[in-house]
CSV table of C-alpha atoms in Angstrom, one decimal:
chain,number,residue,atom,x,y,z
A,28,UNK,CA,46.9,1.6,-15.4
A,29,UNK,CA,44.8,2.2,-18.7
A,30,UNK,CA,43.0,5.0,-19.3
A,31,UNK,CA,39.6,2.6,-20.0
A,32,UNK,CA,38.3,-0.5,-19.3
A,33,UNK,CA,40.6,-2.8,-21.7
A,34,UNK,CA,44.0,-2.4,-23.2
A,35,UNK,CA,44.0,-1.5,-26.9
A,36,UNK,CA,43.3,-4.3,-29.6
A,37,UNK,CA,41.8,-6.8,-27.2
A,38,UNK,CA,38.8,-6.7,-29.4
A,39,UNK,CA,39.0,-6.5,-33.7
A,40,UNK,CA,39.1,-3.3,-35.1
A,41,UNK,CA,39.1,-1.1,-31.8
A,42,UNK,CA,41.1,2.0,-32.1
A,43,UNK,CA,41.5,4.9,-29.3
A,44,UNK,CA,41.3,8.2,-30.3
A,45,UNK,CA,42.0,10.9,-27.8
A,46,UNK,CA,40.6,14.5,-28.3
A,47,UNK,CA,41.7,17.3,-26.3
A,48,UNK,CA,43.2,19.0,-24.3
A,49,UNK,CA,43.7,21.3,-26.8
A,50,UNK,CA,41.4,19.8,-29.8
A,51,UNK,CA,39.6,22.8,-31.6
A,52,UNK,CA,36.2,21.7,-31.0
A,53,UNK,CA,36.6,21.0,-27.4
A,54,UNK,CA,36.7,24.9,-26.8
A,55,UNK,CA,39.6,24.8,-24.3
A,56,UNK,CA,41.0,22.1,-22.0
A,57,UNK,CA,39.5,19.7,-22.0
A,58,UNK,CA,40.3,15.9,-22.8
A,59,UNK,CA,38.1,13.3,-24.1
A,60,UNK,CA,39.1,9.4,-24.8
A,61,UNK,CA,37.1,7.5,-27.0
A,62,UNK,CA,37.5,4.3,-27.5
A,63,UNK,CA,35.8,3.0,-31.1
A,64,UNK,CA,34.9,0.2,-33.6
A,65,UNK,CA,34.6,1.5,-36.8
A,66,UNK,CA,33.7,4.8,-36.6
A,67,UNK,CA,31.0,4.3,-33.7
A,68,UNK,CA,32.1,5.7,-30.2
A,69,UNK,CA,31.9,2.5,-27.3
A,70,UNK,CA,33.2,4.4,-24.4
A,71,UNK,CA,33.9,8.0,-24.0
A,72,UNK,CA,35.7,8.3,-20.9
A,73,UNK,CA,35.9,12.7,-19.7
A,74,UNK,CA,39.6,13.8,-18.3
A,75,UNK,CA,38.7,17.1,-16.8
A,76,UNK,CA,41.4,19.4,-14.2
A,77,UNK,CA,43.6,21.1,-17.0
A,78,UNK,CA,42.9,24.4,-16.2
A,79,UNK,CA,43.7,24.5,-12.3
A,80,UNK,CA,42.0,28.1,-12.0
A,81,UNK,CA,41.9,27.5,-8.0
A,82,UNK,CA,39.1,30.6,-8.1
A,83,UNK,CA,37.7,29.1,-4.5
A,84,UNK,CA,40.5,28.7,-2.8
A,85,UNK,CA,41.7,32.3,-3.6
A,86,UNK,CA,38.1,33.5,-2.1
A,87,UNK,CA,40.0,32.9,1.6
A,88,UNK,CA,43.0,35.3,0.7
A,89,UNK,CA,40.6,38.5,-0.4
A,90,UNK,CA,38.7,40.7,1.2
A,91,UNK,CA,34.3,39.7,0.3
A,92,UNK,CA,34.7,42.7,-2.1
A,93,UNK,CA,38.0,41.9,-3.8
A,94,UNK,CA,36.6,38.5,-4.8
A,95,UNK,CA,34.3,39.8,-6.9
A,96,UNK,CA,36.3,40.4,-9.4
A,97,UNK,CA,37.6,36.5,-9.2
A,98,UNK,CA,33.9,35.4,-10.4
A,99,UNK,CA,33.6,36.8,-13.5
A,100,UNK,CA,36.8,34.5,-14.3
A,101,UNK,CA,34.6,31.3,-13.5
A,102,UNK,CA,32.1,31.3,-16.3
A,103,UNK,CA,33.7,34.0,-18.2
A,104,UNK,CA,30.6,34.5,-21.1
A,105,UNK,CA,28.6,35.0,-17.8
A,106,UNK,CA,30.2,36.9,-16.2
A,107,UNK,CA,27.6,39.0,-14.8
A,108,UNK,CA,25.7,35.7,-13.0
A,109,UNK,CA,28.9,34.9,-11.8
A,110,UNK,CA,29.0,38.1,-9.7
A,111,UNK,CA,25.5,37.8,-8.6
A,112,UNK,CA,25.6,34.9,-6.9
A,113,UNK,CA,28.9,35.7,-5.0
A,114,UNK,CA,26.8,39.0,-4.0
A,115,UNK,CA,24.3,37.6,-3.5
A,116,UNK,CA,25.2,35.1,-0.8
A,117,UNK,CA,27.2,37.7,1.1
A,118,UNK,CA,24.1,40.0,1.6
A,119,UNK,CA,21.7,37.2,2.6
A,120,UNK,CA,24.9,36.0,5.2
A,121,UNK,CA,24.6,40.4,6.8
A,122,UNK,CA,20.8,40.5,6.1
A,123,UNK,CA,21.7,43.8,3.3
A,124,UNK,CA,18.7,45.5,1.8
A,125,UNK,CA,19.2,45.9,-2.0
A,126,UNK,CA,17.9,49.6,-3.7
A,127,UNK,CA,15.1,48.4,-6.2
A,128,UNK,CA,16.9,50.7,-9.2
A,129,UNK,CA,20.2,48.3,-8.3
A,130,UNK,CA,18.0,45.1,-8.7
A,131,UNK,CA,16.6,46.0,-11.9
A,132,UNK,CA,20.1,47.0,-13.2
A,133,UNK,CA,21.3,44.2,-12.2
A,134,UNK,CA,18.1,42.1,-13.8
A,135,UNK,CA,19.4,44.5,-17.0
A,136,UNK,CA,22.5,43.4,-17.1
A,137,UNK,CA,22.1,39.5,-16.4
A,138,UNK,CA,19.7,39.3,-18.9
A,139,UNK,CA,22.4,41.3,-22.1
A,140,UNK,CA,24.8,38.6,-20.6
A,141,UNK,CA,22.4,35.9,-20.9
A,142,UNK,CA,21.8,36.5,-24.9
A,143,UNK,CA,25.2,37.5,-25.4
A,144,UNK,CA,26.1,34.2,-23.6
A,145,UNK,CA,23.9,32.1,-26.0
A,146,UNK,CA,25.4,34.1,-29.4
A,147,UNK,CA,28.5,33.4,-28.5
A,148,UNK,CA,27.3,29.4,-28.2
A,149,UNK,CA,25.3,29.3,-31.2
A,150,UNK,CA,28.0,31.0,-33.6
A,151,UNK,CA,30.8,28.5,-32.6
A,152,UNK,CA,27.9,25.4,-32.5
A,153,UNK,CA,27.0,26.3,-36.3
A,154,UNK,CA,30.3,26.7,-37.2
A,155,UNK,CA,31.3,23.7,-36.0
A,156,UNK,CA,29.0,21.5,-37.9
A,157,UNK,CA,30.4,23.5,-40.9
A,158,UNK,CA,27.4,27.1,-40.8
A,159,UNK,CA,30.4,29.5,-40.5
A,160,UNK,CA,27.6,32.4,-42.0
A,161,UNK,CA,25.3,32.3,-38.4
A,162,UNK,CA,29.0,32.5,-36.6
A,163,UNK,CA,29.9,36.0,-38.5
A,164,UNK,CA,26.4,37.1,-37.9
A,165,UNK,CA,26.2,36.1,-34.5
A,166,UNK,CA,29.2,37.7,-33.7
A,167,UNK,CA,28.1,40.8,-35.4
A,168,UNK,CA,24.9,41.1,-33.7
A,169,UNK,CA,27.0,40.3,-29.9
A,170,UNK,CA,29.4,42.9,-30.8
A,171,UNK,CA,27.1,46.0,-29.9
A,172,UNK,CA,26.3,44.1,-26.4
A,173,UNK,CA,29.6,44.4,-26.1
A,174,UNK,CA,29.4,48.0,-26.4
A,175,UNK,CA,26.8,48.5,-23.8
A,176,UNK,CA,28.7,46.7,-21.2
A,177,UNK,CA,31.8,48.4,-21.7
A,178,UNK,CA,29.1,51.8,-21.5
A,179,UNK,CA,27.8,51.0,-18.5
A,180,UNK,CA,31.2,49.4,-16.7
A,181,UNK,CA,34.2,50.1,-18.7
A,182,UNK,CA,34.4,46.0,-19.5
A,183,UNK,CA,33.3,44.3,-22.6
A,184,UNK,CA,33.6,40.5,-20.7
A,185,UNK,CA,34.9,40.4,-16.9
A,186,UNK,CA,32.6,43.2,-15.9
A,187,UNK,CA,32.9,43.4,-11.9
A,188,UNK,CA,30.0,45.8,-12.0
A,189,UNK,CA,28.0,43.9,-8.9
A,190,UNK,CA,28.8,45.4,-6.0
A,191,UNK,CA,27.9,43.5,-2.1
A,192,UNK,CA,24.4,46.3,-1.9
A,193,UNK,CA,24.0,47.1,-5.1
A,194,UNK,CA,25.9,48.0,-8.4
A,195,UNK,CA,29.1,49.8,-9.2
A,196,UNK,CA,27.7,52.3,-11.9
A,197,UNK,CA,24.7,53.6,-12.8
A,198,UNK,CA,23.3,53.9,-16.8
A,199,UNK,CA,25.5,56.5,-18.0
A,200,UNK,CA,22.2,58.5,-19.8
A,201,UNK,CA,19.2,58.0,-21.1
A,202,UNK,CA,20.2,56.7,-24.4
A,203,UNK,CA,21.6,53.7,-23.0
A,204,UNK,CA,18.7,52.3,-22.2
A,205,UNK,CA,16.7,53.4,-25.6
A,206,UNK,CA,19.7,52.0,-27.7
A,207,UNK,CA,19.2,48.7,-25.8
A,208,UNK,CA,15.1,49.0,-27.1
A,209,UNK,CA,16.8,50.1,-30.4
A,210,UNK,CA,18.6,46.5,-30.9
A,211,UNK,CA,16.2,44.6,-29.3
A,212,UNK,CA,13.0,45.9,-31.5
A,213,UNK,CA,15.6,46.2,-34.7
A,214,UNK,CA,14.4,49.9,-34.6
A,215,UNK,CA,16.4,52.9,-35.2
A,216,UNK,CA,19.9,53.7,-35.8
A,217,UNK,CA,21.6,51.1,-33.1
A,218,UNK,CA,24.5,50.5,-33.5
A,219,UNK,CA,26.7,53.0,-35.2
A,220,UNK,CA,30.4,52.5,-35.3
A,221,UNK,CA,33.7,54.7,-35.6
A,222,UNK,CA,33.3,54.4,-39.2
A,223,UNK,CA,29.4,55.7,-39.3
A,224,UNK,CA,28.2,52.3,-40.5
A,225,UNK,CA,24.0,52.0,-39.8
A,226,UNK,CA,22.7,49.2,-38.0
A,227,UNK,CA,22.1,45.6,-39.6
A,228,UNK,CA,18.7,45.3,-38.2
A,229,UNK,CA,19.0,43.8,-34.0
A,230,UNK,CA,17.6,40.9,-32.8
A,231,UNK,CA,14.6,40.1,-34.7
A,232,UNK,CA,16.9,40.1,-38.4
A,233,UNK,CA,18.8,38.1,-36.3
A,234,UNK,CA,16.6,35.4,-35.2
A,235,UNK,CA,15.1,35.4,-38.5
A,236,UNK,CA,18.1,35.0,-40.3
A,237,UNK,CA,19.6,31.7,-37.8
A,238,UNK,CA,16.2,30.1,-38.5
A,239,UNK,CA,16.4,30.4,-42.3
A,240,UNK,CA,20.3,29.6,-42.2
A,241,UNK,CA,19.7,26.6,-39.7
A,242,UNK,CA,16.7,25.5,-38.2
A,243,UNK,CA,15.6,24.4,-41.5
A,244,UNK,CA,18.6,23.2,-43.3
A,245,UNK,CA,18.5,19.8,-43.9
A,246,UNK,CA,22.1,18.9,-43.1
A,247,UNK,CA,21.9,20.8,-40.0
A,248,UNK,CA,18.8,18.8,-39.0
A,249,UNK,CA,20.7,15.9,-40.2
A,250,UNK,CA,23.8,16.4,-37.9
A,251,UNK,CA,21.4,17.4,-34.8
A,252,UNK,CA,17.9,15.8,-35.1
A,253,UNK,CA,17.9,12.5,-32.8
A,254,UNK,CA,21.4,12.8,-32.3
A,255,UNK,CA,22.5,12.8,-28.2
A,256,UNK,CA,19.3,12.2,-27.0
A,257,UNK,CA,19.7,12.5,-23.3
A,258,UNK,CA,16.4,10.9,-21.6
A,259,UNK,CA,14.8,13.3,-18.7
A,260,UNK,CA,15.7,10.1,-15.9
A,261,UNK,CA,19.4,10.3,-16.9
A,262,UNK,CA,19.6,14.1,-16.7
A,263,UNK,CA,18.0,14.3,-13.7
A,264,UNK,CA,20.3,11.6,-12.0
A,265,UNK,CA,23.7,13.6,-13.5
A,266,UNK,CA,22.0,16.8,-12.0
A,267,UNK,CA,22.2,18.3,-15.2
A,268,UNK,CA,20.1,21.9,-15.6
A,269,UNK,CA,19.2,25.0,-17.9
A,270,UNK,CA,19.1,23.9,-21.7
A,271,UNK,CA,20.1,20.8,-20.9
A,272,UNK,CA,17.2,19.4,-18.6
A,273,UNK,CA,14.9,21.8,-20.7
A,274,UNK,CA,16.2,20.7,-23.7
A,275,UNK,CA,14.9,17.0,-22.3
A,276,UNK,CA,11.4,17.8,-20.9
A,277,UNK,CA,11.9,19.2,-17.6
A,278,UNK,CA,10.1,23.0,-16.9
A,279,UNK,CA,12.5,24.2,-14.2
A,280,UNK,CA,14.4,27.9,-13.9
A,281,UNK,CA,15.5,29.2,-11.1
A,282,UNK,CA,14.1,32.7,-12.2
A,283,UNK,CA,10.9,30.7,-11.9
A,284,UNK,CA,11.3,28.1,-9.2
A,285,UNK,CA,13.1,30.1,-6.8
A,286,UNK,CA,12.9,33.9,-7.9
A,287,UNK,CA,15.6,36.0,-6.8
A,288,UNK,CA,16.3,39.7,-7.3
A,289,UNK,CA,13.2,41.0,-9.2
A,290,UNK,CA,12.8,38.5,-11.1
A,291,UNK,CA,8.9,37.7,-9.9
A,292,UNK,CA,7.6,41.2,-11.6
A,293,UNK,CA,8.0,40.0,-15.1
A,294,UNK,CA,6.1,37.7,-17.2
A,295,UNK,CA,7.9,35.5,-19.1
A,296,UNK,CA,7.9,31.9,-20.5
A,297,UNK,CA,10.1,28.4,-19.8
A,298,UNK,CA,10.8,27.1,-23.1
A,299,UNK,CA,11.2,23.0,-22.8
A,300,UNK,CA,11.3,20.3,-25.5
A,301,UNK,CA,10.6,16.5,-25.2
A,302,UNK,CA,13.1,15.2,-27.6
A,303,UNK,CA,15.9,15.2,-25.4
A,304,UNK,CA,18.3,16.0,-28.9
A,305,UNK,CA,21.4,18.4,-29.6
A,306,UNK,CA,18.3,19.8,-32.1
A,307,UNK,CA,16.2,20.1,-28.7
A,308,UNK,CA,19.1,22.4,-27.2
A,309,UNK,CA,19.7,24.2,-29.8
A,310,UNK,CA,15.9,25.2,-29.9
A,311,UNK,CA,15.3,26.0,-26.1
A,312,UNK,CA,18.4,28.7,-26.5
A,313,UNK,CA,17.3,30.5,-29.3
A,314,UNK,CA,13.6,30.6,-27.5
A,315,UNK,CA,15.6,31.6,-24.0
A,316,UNK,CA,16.8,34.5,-26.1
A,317,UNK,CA,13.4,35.6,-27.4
A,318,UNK,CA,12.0,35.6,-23.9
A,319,UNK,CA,15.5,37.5,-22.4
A,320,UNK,CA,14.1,40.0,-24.7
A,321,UNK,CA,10.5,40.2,-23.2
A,322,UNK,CA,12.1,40.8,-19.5
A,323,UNK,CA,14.8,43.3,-20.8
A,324,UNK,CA,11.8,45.1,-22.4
A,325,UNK,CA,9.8,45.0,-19.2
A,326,UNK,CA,12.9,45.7,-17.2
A,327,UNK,CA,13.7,49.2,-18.8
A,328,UNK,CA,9.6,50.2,-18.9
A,329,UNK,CA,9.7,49.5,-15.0
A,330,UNK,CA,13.4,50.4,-13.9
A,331,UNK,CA,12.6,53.2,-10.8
A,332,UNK,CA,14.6,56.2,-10.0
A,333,UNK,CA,16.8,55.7,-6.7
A,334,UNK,CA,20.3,54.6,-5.3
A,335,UNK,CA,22.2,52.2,-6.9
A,336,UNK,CA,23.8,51.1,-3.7
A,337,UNK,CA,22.6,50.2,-0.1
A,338,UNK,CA,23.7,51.2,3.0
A,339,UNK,CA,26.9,49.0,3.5
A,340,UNK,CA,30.1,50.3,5.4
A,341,UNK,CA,33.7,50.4,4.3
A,342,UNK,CA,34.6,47.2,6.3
A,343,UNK,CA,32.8,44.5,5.6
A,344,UNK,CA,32.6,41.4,8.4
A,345,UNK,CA,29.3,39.3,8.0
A,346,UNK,CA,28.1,37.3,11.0
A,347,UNK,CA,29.6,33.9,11.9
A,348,UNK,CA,27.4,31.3,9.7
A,349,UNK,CA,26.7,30.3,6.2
A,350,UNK,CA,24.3,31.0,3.2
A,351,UNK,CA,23.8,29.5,-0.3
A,352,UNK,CA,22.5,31.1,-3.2
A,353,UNK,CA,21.7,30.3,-6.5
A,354,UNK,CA,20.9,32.0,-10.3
A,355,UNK,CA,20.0,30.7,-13.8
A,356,UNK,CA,23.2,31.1,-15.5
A,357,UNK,CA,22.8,30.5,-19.9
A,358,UNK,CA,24.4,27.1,-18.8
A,359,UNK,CA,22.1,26.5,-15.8
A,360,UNK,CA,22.1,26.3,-12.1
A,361,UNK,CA,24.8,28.4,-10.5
A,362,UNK,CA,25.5,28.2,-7.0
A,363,UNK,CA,27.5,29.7,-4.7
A,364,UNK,CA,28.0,28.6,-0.8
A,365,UNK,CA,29.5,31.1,1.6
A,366,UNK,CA,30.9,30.1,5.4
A,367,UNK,CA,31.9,33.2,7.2
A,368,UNK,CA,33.3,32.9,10.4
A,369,UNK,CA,33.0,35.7,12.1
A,370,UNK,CA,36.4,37.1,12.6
A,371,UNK,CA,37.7,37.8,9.0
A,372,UNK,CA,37.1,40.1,6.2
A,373,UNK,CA,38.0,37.1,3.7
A,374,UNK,CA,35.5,34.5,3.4
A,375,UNK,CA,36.0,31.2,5.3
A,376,UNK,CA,34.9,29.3,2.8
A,377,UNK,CA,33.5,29.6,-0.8
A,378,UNK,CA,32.0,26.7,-3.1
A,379,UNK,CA,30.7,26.8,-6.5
A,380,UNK,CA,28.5,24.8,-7.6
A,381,UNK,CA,28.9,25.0,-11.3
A,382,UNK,CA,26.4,24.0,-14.2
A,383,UNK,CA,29.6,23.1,-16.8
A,384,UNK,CA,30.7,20.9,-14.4
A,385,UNK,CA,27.2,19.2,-14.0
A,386,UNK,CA,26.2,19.1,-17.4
A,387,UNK,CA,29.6,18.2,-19.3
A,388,UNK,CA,29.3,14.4,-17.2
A,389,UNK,CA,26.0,14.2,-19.5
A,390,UNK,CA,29.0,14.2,-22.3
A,391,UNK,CA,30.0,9.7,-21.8
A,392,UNK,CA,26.7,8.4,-22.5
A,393,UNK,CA,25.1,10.8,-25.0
A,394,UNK,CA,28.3,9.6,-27.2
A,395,UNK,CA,27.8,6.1,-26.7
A,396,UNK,CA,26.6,4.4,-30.5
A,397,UNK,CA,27.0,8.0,-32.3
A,398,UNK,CA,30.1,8.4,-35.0
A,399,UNK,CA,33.2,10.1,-34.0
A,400,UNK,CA,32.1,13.0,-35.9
A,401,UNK,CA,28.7,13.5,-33.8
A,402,UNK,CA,31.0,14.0,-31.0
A,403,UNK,CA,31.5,17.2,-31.8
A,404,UNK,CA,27.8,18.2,-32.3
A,405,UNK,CA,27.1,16.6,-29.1
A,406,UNK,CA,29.8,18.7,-27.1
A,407,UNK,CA,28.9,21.5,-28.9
A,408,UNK,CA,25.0,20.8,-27.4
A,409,UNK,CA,25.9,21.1,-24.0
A,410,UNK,CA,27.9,24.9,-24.3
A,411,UNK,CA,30.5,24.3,-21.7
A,412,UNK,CA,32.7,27.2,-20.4
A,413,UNK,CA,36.1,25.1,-19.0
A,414,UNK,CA,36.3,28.4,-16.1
A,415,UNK,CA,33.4,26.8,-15.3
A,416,UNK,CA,34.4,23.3,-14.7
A,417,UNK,CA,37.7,23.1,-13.8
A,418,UNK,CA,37.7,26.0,-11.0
C-alpha cells in the first residue's frame, strides 16, 4: 500500500521526500513523509514506533521502587518529572504522607530540570535555523545545572533521586543551595571549574544575551514569525499542552490548574501568547524559564528543616485499585496511570500519558503550505523527546 494518499507523479511536479528516521533535525527516530509541489509541503504524513523502548510493559516485571529508575529513560531531559509522577501515583494508590523538606526538594529539583530542559531546546532550535552562538551559550550556561544534579544525586541526566515517600538524598551543604542563588541572580563566583575558570554571568547574561542574539534578529523572526501557526481549536482537539497550547492562547499549567506537591505556596506567572507561531513557542519558554527562576528562588527562602523520607516500609504492596497522576513536564502534561492489584510488589499496570506523543501529531497540519525548509523550524517548535513518544 502507499505510504499517502496517491502514488507518486499522479499530479505535475509532486516529489516525496522522506525525513527521518535518522535525519539530523528530527532529533532521533523519527520519520516524516512529505509529499510536495515545488518546494511547498501538501501532506506530511508522521511514522512514529522506531524506538520500541517498551518502558510500560517493563513496569509489570519490577518491583514499584525498581521502576523508578525506568522513568527517567521516558523523557530523558526530564528526567526528574518523569520520576514524580511514577511516585507520585504510587503514594496517592497507599495514601503516603510526604515530609514537607522532601516536597520542596523535589519542587527544587523539577524546577533546575525544567530550565535545563528548555536550554537544551532552545540551543538545538537556534542552531537549527543556523544561531549556532545561543547553542554554545546555552550549553554553557546548562553545564553547571548539570553539576548540581550530579551534587545532589551522583547523575548529571537519569537522576533516580525520587524516592515512593520522599527523596533519595538530601542537599549535600549549604552551599548547594546558595550556588543555585549564585547562577540564578548571576552573582558571585558560580560556577568554577577544574581549571579555576570564574563564572560567565548565570541566568540573567543569559537571557539577555538569547534576546539580543534572537529575539530580535530579523532572519530569525523571518524563519519563525507566522510560520506553524497552530489555531487554539486545533490544539485543543489534538490534546496538545505546555508551550504548545500556551504558545496558542490557552492559560492552563498543571502547577496552576491542579497543584500538586507544593506547588500552591509560590507565586508565579503562566506565560501564553495569541499568535499560535513557532515565534509564539519560542517566547513562552524563555518566559517559563524566567518564572522557574521566581519559584526556585522562593523554594530555597522557604525549604524547612526535616526528613527527606516518610514513613514507608521495606516491602512495598499498595492496596488493590488504581490512581492517576499528573505534572507539568517542559513538554507539557505528563501522566502516569497506576492499577495495582493487590497481590504483587510489581505494578499491574502502568500507562503514560506522554506530552511528545500528544503534541508531535500537531506536526501534519502546522506543515501543510510551509516550504520544506520550515519543516524544520516547525519540528524544532514543538521540542519532542522520541523516549517520550515512542515508549
Amino acid at each position: 500500500m502507499p505510504l499517502l494518499d496517491t502514488e507518486p507523479g499522479e499530479r505535475a511536479g509532486e516529489l516525496y521526500v522522506n525525513m527521518g528516521p535518522q535525519h539530523p533535525s528530527t532529533h532521533g527516530v523519527l520519520r516524516l513523509m512529505v509529499r510536495l509541489e515545488g518546494e511547498v509541503i501538501t501532506e506530511c504524513t508522521l511514522h512514529m514506533g522506531y524506538l520500541h523502548r517498551g518502558s510500560e510493559k517493563l513496569a509489570e516485571k519490577r518491583t514499584y521502587p525498581q521502576y523508578v529508575t525506568l522513568t527517567d529513560r521516558d523523557d530523558y531531559l526530564a528526567a526528574m518529572m518523569n520520576n514524580q509522577v511514577y511516585v507520585q501515583a504510587v503514594e496517592r494508590l497507599m495514601n503516603l504522607e510526604v515530609p514537607e523538606r522532601a516536597e520542596y526538594l523535589r519542587v527544587i529539583v523539577m524546577e533546575l530540570n525544567r530550565i535545563s530542559s528548555h536550554l537544551v531546546w532552545l540551543g538545538t532550535f537556534a542552531m537549527d535555523l543556523g544561531a549556532q552562538t545561543v547553542f554554545l551559550y546555552c550549553f554553557r550556561e546548562r553545564e553547571h545545572l548539570m553539576r548540581m544534579f550530579e551534587e545532589i544525586c551522583g547523575a548529571r541526566m537519569t537522576f533516580s533521586y525520587m524516592r515512593i515517600g520522599g527523596v533519595a538524598w538530601d542537599i549535600p551543604d549549604e552551599s548547594w543551595g546558595q550556588n543555585i542563588r549564585h547562577w540564578l541572580n548571576g552573582s558571585g563566583r558560580y560556577a568554577v571549574d577544574a581549571g579555576g575558570d570564574a563564572a560567565h554571568g548565570g541566568f540573567p547574561v543569559l537571557m539577555d544575551e538569547c534576546d539580543r542574539l534572537l529575539t530580535g534578529n530579523q532572519i530569525f523572526l523571518f524563519r519563525t514569525q507566522g510560520v506553524g501557526v497552530l489555531p487554539l481549536d486545533k490544539a485543543i482537539d489534538l490534546s496538545c499542552s505546555g508551550p504548545m497550547i500556551r504558545g496558542s492562547g490557552l492559560d492552563f499549567d498543571v502547577r496552576r490548574a491542579e497543584p500538586y506537591s507544593v506547588y500552591d505556596r509560590f507565586e508565579f506567572d503562566i506565560p501564553t501568547r495569541p499568535e499560535g507561531d513557532c515565534f509564539a513557542r519560542y517566547l513562552v519558554r524563555l518566559e517559563e524559564m524566567r518564572q522557574s527562576r521566581r519559584i526556585l528562588l522562593q523554594a530555597l527562602d522557604q525549604i524547612p528543616e526535616g526528613p527527606i523520607m516518610g514513613k514507608v516500609g521495606k516491602m512495598i504492596k499498595p492496596p488493590a485499585g488504581e490512581a492517576y497522576s499528573r505534572v507539568e513536564s517542559p513538554r507539557g502534561l505528563l501522566g502516569g496511570y497506576l492499577v495495582s492489584d493487590g497481590k504483587s510488589q510489581s505494578p499491574y499496570r502502568y500507562h503514560v500519558r506522554a506530552p511528545s506523543f500528544c503534541n508531535l501529531k500537531a506536526m501534519s497540519p502546522m506543515a501543510i503550505g510551509w516550504k520544506i525548509a520550515d519543516t524544520i523550524a516547525i519540528l524544532g517548535s514543538i521540542d519532542i523527546v522520541l523516549g517520550d513518544v515512542d515508549r
